[in-house]
N, C-alpha and C. Protein backbone atom coordinates (compact mmCIF):
# COMPACT_ATOMS: atom_id res chain seq x y z
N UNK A 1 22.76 -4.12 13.31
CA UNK A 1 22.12 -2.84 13.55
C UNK A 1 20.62 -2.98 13.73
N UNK A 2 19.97 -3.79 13.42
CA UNK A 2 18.87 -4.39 13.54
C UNK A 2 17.50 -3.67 12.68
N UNK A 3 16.33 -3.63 12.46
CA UNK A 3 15.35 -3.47 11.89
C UNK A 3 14.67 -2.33 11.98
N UNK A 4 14.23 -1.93 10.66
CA UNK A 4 13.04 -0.68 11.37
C UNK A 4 12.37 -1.14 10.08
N UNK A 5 10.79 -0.62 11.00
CA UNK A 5 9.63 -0.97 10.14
C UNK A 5 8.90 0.57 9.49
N UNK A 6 8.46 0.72 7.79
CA UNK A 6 7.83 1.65 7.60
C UNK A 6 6.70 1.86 6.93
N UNK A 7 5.96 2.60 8.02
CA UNK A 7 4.05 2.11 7.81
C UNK A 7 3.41 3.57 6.62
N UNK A 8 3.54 3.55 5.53
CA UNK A 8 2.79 4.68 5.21
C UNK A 8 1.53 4.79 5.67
N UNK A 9 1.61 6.29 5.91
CA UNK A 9 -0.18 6.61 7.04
C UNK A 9 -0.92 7.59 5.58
N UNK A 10 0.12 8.14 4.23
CA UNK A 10 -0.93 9.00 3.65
C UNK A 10 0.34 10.08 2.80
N UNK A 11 -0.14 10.15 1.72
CA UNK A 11 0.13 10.99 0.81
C UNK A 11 -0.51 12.32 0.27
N UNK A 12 -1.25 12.60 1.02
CA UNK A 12 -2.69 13.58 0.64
C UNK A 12 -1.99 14.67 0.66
N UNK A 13 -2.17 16.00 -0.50
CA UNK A 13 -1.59 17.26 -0.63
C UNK A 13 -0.76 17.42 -0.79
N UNK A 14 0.72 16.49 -1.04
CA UNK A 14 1.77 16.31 -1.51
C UNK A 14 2.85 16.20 0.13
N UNK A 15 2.03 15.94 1.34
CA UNK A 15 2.56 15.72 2.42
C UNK A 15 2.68 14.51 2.69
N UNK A 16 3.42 13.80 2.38
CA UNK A 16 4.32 12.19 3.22
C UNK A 16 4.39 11.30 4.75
N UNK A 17 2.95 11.21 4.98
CA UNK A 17 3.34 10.41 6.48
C UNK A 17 3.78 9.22 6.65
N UNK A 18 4.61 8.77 6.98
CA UNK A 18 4.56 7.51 7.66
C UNK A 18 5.26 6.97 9.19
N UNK A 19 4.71 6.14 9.77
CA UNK A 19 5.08 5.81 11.01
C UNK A 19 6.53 4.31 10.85
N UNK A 20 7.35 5.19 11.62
CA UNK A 20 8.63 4.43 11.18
C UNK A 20 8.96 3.95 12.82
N UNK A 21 8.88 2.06 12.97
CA UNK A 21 9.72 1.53 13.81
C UNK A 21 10.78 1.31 14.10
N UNK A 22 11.93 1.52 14.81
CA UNK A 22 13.04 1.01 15.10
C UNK A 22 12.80 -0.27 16.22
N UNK A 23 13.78 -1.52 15.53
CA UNK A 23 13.87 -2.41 16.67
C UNK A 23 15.32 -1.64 17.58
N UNK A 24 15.31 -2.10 19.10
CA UNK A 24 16.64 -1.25 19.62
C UNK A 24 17.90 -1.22 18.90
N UNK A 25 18.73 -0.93 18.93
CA UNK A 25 20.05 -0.54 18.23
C UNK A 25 20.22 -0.01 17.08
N UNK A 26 18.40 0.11 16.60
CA UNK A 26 18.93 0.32 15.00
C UNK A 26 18.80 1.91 14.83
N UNK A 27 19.39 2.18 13.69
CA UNK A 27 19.57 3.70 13.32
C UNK A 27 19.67 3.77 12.01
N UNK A 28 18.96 4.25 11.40
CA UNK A 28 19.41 4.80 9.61
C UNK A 28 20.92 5.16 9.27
N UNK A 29 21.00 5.70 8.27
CA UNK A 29 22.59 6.02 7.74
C UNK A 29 22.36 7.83 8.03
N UNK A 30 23.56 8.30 7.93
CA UNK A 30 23.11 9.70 8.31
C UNK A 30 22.94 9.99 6.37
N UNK A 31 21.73 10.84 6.50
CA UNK A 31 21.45 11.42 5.40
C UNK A 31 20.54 13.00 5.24
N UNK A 32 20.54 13.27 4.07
CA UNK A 32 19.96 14.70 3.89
C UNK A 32 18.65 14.78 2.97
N UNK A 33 17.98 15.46 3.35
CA UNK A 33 16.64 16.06 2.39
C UNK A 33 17.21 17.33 1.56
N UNK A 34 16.95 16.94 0.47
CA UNK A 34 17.54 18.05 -0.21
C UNK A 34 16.06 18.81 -0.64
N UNK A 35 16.37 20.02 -1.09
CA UNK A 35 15.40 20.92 -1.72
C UNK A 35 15.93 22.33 -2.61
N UNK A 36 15.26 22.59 -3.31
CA UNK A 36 15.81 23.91 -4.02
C UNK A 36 14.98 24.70 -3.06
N UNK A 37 13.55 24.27 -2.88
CA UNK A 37 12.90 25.27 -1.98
C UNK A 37 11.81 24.54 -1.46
N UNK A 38 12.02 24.76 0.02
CA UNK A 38 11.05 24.57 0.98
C UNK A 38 11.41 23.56 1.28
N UNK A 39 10.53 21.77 1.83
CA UNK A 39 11.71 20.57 2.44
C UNK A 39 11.79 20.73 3.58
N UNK A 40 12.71 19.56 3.93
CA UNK A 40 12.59 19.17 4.69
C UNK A 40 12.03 18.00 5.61
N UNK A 41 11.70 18.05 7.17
CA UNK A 41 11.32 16.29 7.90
C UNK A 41 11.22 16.98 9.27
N UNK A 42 10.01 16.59 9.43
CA UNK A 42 9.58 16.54 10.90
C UNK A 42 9.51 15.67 11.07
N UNK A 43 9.97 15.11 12.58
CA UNK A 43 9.58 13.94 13.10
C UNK A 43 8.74 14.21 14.36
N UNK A 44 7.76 13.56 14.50
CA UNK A 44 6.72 13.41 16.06
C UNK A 44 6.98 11.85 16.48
N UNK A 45 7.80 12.18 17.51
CA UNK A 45 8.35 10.85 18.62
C UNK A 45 7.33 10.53 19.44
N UNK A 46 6.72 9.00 19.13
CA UNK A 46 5.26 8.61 19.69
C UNK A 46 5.77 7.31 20.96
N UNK A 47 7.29 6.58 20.85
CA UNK A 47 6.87 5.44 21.05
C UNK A 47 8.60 5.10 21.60
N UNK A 48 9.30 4.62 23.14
CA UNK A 48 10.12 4.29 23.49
C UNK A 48 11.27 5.38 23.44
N UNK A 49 12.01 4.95 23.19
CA UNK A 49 13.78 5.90 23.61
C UNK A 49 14.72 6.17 22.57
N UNK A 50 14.80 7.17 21.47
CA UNK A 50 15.40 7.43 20.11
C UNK A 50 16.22 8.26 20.92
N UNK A 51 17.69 8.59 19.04
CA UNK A 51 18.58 9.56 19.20
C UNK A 51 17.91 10.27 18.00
N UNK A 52 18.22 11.34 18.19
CA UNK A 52 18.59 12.03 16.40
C UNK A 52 19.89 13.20 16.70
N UNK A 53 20.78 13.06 15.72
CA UNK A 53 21.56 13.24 15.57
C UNK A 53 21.98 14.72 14.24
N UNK A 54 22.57 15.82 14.24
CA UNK A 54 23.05 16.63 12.68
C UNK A 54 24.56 16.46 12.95
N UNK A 55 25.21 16.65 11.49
CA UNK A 55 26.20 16.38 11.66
C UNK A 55 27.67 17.65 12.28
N UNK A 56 28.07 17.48 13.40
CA UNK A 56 28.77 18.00 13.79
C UNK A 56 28.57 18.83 14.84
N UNK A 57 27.42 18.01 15.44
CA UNK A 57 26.38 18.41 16.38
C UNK A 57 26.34 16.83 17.39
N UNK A 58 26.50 17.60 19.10
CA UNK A 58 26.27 16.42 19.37
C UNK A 58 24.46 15.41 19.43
N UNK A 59 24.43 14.30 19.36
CA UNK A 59 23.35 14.03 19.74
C UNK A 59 22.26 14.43 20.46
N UNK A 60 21.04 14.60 20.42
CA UNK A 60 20.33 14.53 21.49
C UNK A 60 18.94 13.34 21.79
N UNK A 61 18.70 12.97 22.77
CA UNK A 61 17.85 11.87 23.44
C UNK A 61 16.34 12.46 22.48
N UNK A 62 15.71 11.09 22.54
CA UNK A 62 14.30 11.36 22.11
C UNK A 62 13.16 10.72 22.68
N UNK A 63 11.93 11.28 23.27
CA UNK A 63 11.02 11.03 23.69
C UNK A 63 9.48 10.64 23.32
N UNK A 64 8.67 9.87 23.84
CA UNK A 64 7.39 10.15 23.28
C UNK A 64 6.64 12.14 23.58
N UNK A 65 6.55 12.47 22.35
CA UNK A 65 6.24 14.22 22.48
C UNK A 65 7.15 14.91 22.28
N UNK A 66 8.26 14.56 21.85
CA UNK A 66 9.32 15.31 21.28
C UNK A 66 8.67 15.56 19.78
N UNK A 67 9.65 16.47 19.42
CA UNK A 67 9.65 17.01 17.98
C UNK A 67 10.44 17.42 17.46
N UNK A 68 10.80 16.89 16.15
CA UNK A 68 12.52 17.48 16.02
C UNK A 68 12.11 17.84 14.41
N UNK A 69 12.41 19.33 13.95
CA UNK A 69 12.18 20.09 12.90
C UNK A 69 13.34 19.85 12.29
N UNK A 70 13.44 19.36 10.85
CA UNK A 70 14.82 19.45 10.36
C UNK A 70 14.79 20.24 8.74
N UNK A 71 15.64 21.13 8.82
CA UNK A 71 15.38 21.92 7.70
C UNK A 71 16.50 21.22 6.17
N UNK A 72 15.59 21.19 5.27
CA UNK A 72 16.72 20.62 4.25
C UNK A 72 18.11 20.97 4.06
N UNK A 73 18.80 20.41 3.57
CA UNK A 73 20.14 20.34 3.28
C UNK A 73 21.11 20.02 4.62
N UNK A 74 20.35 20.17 5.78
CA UNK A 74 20.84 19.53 7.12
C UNK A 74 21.34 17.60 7.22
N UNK A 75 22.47 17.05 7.20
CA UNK A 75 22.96 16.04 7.03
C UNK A 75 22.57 15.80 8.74
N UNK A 76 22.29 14.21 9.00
CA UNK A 76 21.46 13.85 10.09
C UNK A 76 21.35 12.36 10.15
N UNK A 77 20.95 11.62 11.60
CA UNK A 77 20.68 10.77 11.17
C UNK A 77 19.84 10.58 12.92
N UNK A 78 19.04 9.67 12.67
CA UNK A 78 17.77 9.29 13.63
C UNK A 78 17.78 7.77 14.22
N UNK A 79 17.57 7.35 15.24
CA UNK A 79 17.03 5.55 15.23
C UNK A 79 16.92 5.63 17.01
N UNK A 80 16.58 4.56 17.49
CA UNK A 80 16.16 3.86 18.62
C UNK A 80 17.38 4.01 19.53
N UNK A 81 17.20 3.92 20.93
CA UNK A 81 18.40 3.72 21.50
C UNK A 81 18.47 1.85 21.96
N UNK A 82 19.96 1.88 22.52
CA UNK A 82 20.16 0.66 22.27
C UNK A 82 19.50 -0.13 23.26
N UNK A 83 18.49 -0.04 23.75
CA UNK A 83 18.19 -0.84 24.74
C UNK A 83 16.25 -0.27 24.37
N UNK A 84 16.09 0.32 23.71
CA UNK A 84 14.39 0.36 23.46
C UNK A 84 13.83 0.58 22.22
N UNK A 85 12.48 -0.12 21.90
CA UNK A 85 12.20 -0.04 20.53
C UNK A 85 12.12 1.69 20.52
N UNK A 86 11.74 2.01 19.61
CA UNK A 86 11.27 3.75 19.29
C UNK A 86 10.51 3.40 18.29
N UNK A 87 9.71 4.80 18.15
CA UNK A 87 8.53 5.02 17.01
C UNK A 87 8.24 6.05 16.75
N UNK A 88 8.52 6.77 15.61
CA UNK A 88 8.07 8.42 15.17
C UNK A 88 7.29 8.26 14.23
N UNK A 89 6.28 9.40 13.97
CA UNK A 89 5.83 9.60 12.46
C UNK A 89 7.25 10.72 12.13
N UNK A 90 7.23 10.36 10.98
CA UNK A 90 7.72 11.38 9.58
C UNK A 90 7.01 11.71 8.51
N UNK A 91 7.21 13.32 9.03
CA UNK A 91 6.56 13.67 7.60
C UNK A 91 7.43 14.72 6.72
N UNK A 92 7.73 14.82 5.49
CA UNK A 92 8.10 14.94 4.83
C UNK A 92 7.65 16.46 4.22
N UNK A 93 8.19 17.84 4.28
CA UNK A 93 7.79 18.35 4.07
C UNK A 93 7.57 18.65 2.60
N UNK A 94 6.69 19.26 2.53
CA UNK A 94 6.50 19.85 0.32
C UNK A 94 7.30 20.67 0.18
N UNK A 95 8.42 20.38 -0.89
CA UNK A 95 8.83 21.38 -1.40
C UNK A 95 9.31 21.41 -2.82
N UNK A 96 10.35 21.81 -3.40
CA UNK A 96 10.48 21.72 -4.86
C UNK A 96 12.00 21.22 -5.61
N UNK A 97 11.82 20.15 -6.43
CA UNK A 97 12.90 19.59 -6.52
C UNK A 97 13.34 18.53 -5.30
N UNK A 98 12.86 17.79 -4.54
CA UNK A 98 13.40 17.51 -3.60
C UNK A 98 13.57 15.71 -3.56
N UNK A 99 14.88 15.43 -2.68
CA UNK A 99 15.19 13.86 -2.77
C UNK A 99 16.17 13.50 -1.77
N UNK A 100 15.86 12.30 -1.16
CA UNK A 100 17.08 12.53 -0.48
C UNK A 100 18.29 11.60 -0.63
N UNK A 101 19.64 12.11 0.21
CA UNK A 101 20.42 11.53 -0.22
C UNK A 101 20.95 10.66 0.58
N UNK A 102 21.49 9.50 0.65
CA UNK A 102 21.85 8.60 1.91
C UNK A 102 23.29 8.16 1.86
N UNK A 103 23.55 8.64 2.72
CA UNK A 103 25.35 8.93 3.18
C UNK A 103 25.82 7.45 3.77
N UNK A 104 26.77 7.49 4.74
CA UNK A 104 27.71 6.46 5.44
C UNK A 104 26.65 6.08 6.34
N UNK A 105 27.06 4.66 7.08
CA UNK A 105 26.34 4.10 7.96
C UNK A 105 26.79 5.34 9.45
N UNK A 106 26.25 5.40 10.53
CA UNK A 106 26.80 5.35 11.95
C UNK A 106 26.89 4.54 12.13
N UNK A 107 28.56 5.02 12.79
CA UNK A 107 29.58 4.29 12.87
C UNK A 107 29.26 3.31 14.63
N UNK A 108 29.39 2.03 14.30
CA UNK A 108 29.35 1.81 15.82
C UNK A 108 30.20 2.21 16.73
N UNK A 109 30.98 2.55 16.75
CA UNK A 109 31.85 3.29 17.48
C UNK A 109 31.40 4.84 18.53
N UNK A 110 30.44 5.54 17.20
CA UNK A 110 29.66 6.69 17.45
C UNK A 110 28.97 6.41 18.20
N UNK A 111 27.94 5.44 17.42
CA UNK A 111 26.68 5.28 18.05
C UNK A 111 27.34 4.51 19.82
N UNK A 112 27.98 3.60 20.27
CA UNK A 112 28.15 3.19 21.04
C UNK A 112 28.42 4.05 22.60
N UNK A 113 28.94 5.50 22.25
CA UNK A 113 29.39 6.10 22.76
C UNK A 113 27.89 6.67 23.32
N UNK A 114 27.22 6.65 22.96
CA UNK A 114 25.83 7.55 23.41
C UNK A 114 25.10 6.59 24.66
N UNK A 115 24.40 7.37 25.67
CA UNK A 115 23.77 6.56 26.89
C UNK A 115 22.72 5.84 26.45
């Protein structure tokens, strides 16, 4: 599935940046931000050809200047497509009680199926 790299850019105000590499093929596990209140993950797509993915939802393509708002308790999962590195910041929104949880891999099977 291959590598991703993660650069913290800053913790200031209780907001979470960091700039996260994918080498191609790779993808996180699908997982969730939980929150009692508020939460959540923005991502700002800076760098090559990503998916992000919710669950039971099909995929959609990702760009440099995309933006993909994800509201907590939304199960999901994000990474590179298979043929280009990718690069987003994530930031992590403030909220209360919050952690996340990390589910099953994508499945190659799934992931394979995507352009």
């Amino acid at each position: 599935m291959g590598q991703s790299y993660l650069k913290p850019l800053g913790g200031e105000n209780g907001v979470f940046a960091a700039n996260v590499t994918f080498e191609p093929g790779c993808r996180n596990n699908w997982h969730i931000h939980h929150a009692a209140k508020g939460g959540g993950q923005i991502l700002l797509c800076t760098a090559g050809r990503g998916w992000y993915q919710e669950w039971g939802k099909p995929a959609q393509p990702l760009a440099p200047g995309d933006t993909v708002v994800i509201p907590p308790e939304v199960k999901h999962w994000h990474g590179a497509a298979k043929d280009s590195w990718f690069s987003h910041v994530a930031l992590e929104v403030p909220g209360e009680d919050t952690r996340n949880e990390w589910c099953e891999p994508v499945s190659d099977e799934e992931y394979a199926r995507l352009g």
